[in-house]
mmCIF file of C-alpha atoms in Angstrom:
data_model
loop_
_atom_site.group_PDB
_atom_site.id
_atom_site.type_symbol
_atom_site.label_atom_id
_atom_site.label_comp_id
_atom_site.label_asym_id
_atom_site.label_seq_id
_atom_site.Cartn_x
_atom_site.Cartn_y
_atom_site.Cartn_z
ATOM 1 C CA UNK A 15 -8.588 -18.129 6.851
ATOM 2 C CA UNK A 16 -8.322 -14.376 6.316
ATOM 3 C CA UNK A 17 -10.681 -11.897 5.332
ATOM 4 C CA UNK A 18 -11.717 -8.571 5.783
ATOM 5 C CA UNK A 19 -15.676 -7.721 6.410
ATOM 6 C CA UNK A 20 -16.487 -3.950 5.629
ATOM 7 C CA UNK A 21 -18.994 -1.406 6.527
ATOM 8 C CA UNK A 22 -21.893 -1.200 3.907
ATOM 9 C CA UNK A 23 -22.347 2.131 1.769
ATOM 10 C CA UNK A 24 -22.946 4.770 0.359
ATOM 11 C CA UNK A 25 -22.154 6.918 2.925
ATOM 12 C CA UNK A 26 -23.494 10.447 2.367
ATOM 13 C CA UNK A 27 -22.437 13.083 4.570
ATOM 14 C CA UNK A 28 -21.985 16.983 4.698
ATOM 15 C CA UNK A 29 -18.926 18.688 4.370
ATOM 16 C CA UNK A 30 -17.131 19.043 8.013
ATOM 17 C CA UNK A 31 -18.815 15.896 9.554
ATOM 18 C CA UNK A 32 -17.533 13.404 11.571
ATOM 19 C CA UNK A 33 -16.608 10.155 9.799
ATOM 20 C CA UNK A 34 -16.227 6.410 10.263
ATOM 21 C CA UNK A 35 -15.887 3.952 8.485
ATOM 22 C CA UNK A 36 -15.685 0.184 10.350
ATOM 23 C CA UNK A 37 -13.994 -2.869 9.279
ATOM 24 C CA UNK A 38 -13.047 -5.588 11.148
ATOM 25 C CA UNK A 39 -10.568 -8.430 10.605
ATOM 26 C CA UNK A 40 -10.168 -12.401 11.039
ATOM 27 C CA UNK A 41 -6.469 -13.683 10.031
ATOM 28 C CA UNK A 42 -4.682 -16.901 11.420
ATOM 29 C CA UNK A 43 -1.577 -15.212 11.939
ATOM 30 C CA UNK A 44 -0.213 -11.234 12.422
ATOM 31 C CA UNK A 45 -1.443 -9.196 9.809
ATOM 32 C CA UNK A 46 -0.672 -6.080 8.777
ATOM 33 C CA UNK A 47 -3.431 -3.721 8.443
ATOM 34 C CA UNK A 48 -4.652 -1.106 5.298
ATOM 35 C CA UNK A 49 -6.631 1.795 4.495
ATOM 36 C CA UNK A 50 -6.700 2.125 0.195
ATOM 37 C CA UNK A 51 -8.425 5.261 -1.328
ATOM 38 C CA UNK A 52 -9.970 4.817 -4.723
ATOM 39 C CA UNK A 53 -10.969 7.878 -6.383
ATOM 40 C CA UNK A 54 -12.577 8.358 -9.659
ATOM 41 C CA UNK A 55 -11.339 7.150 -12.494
ATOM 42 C CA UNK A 56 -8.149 6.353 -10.339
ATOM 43 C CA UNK A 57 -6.296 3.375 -8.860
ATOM 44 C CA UNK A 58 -5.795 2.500 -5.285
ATOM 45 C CA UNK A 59 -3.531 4.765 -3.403
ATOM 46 C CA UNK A 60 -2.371 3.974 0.131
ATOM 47 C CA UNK A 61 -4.117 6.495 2.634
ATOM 48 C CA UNK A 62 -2.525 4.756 5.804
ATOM 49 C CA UNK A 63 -1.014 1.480 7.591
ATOM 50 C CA UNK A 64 -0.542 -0.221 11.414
ATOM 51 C CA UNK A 65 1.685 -3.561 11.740
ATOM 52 C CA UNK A 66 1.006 -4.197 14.994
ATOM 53 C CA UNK A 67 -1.323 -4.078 17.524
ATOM 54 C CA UNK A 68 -2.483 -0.728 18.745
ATOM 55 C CA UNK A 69 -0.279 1.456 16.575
ATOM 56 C CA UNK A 70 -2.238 4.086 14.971
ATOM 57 C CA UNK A 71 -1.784 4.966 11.241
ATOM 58 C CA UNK A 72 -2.758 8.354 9.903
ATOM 59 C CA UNK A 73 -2.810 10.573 6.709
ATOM 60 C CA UNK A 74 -4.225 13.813 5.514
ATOM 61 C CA UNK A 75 -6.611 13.880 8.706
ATOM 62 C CA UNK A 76 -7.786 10.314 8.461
ATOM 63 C CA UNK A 77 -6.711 8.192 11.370
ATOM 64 C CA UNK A 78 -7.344 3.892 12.141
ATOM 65 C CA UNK A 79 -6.123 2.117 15.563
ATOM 66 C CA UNK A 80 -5.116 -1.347 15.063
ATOM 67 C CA UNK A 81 -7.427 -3.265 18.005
ATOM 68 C CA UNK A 82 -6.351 -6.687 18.288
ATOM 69 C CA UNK A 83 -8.648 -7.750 21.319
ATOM 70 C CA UNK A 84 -11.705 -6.804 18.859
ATOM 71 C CA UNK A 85 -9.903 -7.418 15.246
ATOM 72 C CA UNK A 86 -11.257 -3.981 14.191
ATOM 73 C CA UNK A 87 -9.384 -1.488 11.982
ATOM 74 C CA UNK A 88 -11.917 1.463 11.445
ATOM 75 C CA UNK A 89 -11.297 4.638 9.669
ATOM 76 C CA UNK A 90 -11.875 7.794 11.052
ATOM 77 C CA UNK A 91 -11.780 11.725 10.075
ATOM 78 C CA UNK A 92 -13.210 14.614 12.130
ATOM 79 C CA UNK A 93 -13.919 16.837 9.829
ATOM 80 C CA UNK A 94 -14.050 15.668 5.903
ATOM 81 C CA UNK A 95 -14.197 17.846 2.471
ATOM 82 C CA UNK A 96 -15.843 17.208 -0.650
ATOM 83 C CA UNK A 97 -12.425 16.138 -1.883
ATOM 84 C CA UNK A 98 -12.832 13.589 0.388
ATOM 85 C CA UNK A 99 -15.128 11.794 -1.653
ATOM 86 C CA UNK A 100 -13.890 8.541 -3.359
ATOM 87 C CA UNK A 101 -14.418 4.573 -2.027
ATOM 88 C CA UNK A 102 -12.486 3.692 0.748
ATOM 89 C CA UNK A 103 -11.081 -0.313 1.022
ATOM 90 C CA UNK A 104 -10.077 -2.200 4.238
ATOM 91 C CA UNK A 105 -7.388 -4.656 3.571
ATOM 92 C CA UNK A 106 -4.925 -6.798 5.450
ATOM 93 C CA UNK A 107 -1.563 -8.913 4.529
ATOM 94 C CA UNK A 108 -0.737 -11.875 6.791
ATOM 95 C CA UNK A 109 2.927 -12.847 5.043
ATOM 96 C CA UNK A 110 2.829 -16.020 7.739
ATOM 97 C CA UNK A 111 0.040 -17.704 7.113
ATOM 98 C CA UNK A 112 -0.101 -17.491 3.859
ATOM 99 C CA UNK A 113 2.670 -17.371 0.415
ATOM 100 C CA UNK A 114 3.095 -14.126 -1.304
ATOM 101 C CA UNK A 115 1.666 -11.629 0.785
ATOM 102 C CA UNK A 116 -1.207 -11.290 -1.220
ATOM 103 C CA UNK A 117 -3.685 -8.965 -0.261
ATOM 104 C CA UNK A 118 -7.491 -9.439 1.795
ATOM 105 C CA UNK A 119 -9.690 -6.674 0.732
ATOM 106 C CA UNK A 120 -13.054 -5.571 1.705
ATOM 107 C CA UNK A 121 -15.886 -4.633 -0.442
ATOM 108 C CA UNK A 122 -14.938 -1.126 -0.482
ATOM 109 C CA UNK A 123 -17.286 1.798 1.256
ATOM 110 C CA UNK A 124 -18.284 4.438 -0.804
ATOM 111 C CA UNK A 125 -18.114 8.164 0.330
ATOM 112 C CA UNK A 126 -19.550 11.239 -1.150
ATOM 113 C CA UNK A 127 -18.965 14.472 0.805
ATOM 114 C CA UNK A 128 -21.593 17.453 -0.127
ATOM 115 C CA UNK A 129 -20.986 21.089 0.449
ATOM 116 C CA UNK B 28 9.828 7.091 -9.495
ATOM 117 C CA UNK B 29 7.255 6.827 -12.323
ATOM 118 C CA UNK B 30 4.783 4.659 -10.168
ATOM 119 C CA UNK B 31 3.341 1.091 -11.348
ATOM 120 C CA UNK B 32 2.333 1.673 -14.991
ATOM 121 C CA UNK B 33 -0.398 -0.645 -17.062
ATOM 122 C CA UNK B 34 -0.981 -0.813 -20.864
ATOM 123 C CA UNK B 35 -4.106 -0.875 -22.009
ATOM 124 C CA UNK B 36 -6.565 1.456 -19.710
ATOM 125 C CA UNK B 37 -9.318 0.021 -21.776
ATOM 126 C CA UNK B 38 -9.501 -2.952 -23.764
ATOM 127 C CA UNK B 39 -12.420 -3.696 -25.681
ATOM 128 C CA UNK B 40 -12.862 -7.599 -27.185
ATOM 129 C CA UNK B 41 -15.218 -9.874 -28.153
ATOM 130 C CA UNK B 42 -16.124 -13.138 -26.780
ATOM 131 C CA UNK B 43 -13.597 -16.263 -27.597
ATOM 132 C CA UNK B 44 -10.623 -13.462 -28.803
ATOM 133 C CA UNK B 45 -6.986 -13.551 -26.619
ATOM 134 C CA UNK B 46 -6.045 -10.258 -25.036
ATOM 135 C CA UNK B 47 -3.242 -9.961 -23.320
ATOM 136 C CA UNK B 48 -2.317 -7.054 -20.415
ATOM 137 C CA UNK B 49 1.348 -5.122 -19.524
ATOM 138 C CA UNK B 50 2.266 -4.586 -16.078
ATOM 139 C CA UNK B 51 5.910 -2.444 -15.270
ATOM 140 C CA UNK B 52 5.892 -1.907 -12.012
ATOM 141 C CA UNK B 53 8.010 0.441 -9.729
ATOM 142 C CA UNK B 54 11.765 -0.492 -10.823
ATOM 143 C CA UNK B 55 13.471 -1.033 -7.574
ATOM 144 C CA UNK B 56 10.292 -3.426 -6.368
ATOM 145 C CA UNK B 57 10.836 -7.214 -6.438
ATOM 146 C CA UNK B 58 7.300 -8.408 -6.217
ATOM 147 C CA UNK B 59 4.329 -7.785 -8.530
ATOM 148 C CA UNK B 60 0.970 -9.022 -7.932
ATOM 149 C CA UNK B 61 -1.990 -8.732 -10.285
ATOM 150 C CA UNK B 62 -5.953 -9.008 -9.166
ATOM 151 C CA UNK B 63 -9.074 -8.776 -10.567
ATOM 152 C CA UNK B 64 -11.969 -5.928 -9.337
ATOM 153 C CA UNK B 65 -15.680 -6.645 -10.365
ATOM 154 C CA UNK B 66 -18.333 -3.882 -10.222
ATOM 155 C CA UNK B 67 -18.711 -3.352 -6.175
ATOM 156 C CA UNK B 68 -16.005 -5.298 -4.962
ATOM 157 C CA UNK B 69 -12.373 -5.490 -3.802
ATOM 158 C CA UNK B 70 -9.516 -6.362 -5.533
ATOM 159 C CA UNK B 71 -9.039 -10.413 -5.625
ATOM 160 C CA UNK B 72 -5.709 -11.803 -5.785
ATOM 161 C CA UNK B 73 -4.791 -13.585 -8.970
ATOM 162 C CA UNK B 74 -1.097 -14.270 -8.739
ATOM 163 C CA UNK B 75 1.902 -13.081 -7.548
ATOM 164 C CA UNK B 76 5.596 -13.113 -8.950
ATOM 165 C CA UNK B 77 8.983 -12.399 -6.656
ATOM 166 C CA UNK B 78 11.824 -11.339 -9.349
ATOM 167 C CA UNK B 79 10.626 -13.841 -12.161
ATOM 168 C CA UNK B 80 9.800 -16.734 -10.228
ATOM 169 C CA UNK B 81 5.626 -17.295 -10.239
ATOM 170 C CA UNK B 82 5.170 -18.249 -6.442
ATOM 171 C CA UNK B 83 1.589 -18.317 -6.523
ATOM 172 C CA UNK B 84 -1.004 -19.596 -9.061
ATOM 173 C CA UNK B 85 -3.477 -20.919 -7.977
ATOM 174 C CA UNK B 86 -5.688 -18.276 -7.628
ATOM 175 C CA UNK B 87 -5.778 -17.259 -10.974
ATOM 176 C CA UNK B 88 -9.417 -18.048 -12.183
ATOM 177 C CA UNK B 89 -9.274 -20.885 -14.696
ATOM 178 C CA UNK B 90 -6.301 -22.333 -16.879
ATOM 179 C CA UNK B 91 -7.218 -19.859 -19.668
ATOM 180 C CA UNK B 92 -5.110 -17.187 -17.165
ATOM 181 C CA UNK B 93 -1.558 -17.515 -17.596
ATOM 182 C CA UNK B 94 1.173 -14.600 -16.529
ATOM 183 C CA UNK B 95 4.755 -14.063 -17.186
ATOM 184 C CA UNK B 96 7.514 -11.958 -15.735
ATOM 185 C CA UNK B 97 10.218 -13.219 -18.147
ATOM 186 C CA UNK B 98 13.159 -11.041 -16.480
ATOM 187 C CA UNK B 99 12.347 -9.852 -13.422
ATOM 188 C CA UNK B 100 10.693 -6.776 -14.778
ATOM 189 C CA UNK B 101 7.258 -5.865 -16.524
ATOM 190 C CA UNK B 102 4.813 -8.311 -16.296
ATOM 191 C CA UNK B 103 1.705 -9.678 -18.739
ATOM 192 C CA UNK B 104 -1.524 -11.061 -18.016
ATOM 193 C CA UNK B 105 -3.106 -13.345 -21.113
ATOM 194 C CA UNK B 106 -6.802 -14.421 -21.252
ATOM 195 C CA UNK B 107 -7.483 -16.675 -23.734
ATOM 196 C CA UNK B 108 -10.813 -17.282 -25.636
ATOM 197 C CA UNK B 109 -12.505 -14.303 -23.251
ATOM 198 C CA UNK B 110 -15.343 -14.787 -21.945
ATOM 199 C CA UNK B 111 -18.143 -12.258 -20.810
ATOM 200 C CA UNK B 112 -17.845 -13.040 -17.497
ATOM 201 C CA UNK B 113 -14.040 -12.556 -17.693
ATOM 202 C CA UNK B 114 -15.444 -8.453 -17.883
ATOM 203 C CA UNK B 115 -13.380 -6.768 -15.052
ATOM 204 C CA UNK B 116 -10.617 -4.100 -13.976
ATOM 205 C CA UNK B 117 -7.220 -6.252 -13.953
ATOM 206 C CA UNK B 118 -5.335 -4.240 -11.456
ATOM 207 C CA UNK B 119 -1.410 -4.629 -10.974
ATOM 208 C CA UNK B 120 0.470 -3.900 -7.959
ATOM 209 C CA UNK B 121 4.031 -3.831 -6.943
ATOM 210 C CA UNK B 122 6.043 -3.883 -3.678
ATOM 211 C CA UNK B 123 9.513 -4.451 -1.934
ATOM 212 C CA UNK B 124 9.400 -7.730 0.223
ATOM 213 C CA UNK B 125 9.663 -6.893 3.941
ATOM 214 C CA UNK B 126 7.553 -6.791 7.313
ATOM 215 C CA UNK B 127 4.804 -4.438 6.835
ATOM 216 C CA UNK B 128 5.307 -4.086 2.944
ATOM 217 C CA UNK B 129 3.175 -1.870 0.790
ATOM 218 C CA UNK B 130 1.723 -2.707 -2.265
ATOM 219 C CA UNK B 131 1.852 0.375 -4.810
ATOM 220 C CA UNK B 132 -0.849 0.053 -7.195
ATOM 221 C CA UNK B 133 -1.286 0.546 -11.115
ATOM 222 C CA UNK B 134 -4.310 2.692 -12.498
ATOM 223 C CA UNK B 135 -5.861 -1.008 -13.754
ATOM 224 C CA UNK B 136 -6.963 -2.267 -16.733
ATOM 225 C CA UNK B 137 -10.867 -2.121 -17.716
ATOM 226 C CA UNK B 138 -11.556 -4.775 -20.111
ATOM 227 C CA UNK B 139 -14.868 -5.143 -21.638
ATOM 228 C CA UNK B 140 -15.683 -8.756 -23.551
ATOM 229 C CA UNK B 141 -18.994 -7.968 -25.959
#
């Protein structure tokens, strides 16, 4: 089946660090790989997308490489702000192996960014 | 482009009383999917609708679920006799079909059963 197994928070870390965030994969077919952003009080926004293997989404400074030969998708930033800080979800779609194209996520990985 | 929209944020109830949740999701989109988030947890898929055909169902939690998207539009999402348990954010999402599609998400519904 498909799911989506997350890295564990809270992550804490101080403003200009280096971040990463792992998640890795299992699907039957050819997903399509997400990064949400959840801030507070907010819904999910998109932050970025692959749909293949080894294409490399990005947004606003974060970047994730879709690795097929390790089913890994994780999120990465080299420098983040305190704006940064929200809870960050891993999900994938996999339209073939399953009706509707509904949605895998993770458990979400909490961020807070301190000055 | 207004974004997906949900009526009520917050719905308060008490145990054994209906509610009942609006979805209207972005106009041009021809799927809308609602899930369920619990306190530390992803979204999980409840059901799914392409135009106003309900292609998927069985996911939604017990037969006291029950969505509609008479015309292709907005959506609702009914709970009958709520239950404590049933205490969640309902989220709504909505997307065009294709390879790679995005699903645009609604600001969710936090419903609290006393």
């Amino acid at each position: 089946g498909n799911s989506v197994t997350q890295m564990e928070g809270p992550v804490t870390l101080s403003e200009e660090a280096f971040l990463t965030i792992n998640c890795t994969y299992t699907a039957t077919g050819y997903p399509s790989l997400f990064w949400y952003v959840q801030y507070p009080g907010e819904g999910l926004q998109l932050l970025l997308k692959a749909t293949k293997a080894d294409d490399k989404g990005s947004n606003k400074g974060f970047e994730a490489t879709y690795r097929k030969e390790t089913t890994s998708f994780h999120l990465e930033k080299g420098s983040v702000q305190v704006s940064d800080s929200a809870v960050y979800f891993c999900a994938l779609s996999d339209p073939v192996s399953n009706t509707g194209n509904q949605f895998y996520f993770g458990t979400g990985t909490s961020l807070t960014v301190i000055p | 482009d207004t974004g997906v929209s949900q009526d009520p944020r917050h719905k308060i109830t008490k145990r054994g009383q209906n509610v009942t949740f609006r979805c209207d999701p972005i106009s041009e989109h021809n799927r809308l999917y609602w899930y369920r988030q619990t306190l530390g947890q992803g979204p999980e898929f409840l059901t799914y609708f392409q135009n106003e055909a309900q292609l998927e169902k069985s996911r939604l939690l017990s037969d006291r679920f029950s969505a509609e998207r008479p015309k292709g539009s907005f959506s609702t999402l009914e709970i009958q006799r709520t239950e404590q348990g049933d205490s969640a954010m309902y989220l709504c999402a909505s997307s065009q079909a294709g390879l790679g599609e995005t699903q645009y998400f609604g600001p969710g519904t936090r419903l609290l059963v006393l």
